[in-house]
Structures are given as C-alpha cells and as structure tokens.
Short mmCIF file of C-alpha atoms in Angstrom, two decimals:
data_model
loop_
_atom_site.label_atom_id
_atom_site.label_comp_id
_atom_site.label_asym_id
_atom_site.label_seq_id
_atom_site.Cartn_x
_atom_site.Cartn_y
_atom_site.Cartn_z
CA UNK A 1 -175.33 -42.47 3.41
CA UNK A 2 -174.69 -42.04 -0.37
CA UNK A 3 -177.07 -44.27 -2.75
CA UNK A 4 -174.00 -45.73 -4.84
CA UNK A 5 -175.24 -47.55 -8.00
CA UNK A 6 -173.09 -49.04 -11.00
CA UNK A 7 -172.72 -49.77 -14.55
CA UNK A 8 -171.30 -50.39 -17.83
CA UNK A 9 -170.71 -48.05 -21.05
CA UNK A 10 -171.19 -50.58 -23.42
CA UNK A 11 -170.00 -50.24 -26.92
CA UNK A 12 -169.75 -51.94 -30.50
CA UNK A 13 -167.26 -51.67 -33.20
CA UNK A 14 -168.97 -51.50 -36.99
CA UNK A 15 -167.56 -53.87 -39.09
CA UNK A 16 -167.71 -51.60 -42.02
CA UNK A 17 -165.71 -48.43 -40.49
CA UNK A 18 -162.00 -48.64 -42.06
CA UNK A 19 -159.48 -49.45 -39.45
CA UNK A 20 -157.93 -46.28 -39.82
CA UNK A 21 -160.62 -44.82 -38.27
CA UNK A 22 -161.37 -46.31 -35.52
CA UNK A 23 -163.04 -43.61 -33.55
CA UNK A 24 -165.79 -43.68 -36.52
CA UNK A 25 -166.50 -47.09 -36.08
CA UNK A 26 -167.35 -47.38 -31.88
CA UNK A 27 -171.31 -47.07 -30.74
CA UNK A 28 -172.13 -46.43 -27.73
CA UNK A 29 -175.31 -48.27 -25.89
CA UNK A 30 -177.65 -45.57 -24.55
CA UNK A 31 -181.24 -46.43 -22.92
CA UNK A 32 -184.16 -44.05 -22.18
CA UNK A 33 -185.82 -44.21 -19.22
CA UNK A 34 -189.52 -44.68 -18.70
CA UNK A 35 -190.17 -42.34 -15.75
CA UNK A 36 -189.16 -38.33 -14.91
CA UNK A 37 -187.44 -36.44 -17.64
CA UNK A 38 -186.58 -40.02 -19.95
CA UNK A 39 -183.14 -39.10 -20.09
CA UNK A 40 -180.52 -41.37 -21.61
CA UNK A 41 -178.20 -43.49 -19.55
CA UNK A 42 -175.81 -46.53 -20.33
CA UNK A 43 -177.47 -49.44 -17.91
CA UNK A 44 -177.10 -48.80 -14.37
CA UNK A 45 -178.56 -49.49 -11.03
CA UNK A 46 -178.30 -49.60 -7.22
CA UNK A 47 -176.03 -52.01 -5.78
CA UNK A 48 -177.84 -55.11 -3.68
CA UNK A 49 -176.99 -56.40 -0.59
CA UNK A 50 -173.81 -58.91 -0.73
CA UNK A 51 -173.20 -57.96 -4.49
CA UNK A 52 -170.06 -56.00 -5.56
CA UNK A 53 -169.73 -53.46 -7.68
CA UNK A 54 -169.04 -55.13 -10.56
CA UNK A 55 -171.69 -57.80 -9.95
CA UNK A 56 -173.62 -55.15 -10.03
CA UNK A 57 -172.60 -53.50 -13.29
CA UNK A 58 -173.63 -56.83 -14.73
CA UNK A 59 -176.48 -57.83 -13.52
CA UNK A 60 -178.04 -53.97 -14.02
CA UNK A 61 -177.33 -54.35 -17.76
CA UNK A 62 -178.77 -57.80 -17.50
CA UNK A 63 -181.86 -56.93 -16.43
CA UNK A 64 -182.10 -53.49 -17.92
CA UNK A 65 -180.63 -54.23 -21.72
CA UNK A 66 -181.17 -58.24 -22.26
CA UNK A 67 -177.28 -58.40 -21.90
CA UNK A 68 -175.52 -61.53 -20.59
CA UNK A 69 -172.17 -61.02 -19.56
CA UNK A 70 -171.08 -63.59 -21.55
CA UNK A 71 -171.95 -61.68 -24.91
CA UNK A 72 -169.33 -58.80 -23.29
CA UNK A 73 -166.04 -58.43 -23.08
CA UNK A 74 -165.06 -55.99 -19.89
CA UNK A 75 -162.20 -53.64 -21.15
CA UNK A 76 -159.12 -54.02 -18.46
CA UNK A 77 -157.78 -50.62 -16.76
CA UNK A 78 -161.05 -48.13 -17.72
CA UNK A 79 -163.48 -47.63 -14.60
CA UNK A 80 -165.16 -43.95 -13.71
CA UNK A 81 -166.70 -42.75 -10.63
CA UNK A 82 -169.35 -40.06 -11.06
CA UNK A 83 -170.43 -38.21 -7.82
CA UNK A 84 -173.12 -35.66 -7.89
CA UNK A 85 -176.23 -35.75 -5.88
CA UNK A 86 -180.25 -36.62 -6.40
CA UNK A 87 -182.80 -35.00 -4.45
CA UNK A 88 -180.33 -33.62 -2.39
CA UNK A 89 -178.53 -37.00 -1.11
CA UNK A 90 -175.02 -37.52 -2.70
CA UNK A 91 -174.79 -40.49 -5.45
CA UNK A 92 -171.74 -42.19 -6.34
CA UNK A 93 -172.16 -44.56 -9.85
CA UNK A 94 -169.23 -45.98 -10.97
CA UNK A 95 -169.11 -47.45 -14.50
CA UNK A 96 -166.43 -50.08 -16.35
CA UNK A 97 -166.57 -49.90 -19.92
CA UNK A 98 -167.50 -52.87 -22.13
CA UNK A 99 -167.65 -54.37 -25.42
CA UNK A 100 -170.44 -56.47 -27.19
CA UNK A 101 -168.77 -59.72 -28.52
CA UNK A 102 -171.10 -59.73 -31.55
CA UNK A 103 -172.58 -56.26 -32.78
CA UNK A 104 -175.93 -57.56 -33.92
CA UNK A 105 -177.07 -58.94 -29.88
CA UNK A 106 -180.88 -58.24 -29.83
CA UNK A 107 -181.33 -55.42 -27.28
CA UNK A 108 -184.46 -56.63 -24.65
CA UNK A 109 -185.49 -53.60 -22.34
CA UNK A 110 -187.06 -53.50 -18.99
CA UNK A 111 -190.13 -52.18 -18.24
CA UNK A 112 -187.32 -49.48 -17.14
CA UNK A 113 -186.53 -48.54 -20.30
CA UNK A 114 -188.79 -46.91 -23.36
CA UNK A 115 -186.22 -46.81 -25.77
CA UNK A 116 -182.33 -47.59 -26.91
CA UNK A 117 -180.03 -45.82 -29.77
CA UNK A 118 -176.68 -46.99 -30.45
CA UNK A 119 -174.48 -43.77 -31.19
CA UNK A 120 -171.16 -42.46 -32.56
CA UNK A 121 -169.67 -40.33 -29.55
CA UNK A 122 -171.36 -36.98 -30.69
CA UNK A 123 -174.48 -37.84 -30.64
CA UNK A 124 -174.04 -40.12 -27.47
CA UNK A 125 -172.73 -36.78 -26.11
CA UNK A 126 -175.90 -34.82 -27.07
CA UNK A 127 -178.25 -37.50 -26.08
CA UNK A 128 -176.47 -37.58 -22.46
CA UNK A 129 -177.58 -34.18 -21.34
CA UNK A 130 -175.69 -34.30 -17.72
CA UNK A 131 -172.35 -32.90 -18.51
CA UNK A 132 -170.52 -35.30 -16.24
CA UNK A 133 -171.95 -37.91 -18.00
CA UNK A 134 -170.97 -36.40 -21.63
CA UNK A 135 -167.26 -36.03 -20.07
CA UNK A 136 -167.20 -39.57 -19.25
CA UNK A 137 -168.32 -40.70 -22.96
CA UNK A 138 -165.45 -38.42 -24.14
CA UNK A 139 -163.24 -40.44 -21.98
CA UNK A 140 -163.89 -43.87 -22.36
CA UNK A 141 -163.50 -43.13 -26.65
CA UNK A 142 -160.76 -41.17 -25.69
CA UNK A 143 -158.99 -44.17 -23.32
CA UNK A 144 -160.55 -46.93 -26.43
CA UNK A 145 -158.53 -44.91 -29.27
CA UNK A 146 -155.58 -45.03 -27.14
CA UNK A 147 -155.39 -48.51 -27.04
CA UNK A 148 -155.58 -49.26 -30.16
#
C-alpha cells in the first residue's frame, strides 16, 4: 500500500514589497530535516489513523513548525498531489497551500527539524532539490499571483 503523507506550503507576504509586485513580496516556509540527506521540505507527515488529509496537513505543521492553525489562513481552490516513491514503495503527499496571518509568528521546530529559511520562490526552488517539489513551488506562486 502507498505511505500517503500531507502538508502545507506555507507562505508570508512582506509588508514592505510594493503591491505592484507582488510576486517579490511572498516567502515561502521551508524546514531542514535532522536525519538522511537534511533536505528542505514545507511541513509534512504521514497521515494517522481516523485523521483526514487535511487534519493531517495541520497537525504535521503543528507539531513540526510551532504553527497553530489558527495563525493560518488555508488558500481555497490550490491543493497538489506529488507521487513518486521511497525506498522503492510508492508515496503519495498531497499539500494545500497556506498563509501566515501575521508574518512575524515565532517558528518552534521539532526535534525533526535542524533548521528553517523563509524564501522568495528562487531560492525556495534551489533549496528544494527534488524537481517535483521545485515544480510545485512554481505553481502555488504561480496560482497566488493569479489571484491577485
């Protein structure tokens, strides 16, 4: 059976970026891991028995990022499925996209978690080495710029 785990891309908006440019004012929440290769990964984690998906998404970034759900705002009509697989069992993570409802929120991290950057898309991009992961970044700014 596939391991399915799930997520948010959580972002900010910087006060100080002119509303013209929008794009140059998002951040994207990225947190190293503490074990294998450290790579970089918006909060995520596998889903628990009786949760849903999106219970999940929340409660991952809870525990992972110091996050309440209260402090986010979930952005209607943006959710990705990723499926690729890990040690040679198929994964499915699925991630809704997110906004912090004040930009300065203290960041706590797991015992997961070494580390956490906020960053404009480009270097969220080169931080995320897994291309499917980089493709979803380029998305969600993509599907946030639309909407504005």
């Amino acid at each position: 059976m596939a391991v399915r785990a799930c997520g948010l891309i959580i972002y900010r908006r910087l006060q100080s970026a002119p509303s013209s440019k929008v794009a140059d004012g998002i951040e994207y929440l990225l947190l190293q891991t503490s074990y294998g290769t450290h790579h970089w990964t918006p909060p995520k984690g596998h889903v628990d028995p009786g949760e849903d998906d999106l219970q999940t998404a929340f409660r991952e970034t809870q525990e992972e990022a110091g996050l309440q759900a209260s402090q986010l705002t979930l952005v209607e009509g943006y959710k990705k499925e990723l499926h690729y697989p890990v040690h040679g069992k198929p994964k499915t993570v699925i991630y809704w996209l997110a906004e912090m409802k004040d930009c300065n929120t203290e960041i706590k991290l797991s015992e997961e978690h070494q580390a956490f950057q906020w960053l404009k898309l480009e270097e969220a991009c080169r931080f995320a080495e897994y291309e499917d992961m980089q493709a979803t970044l380029k998305e969600a700014h993509q599907f946030l710029c639309s909407k504005v």
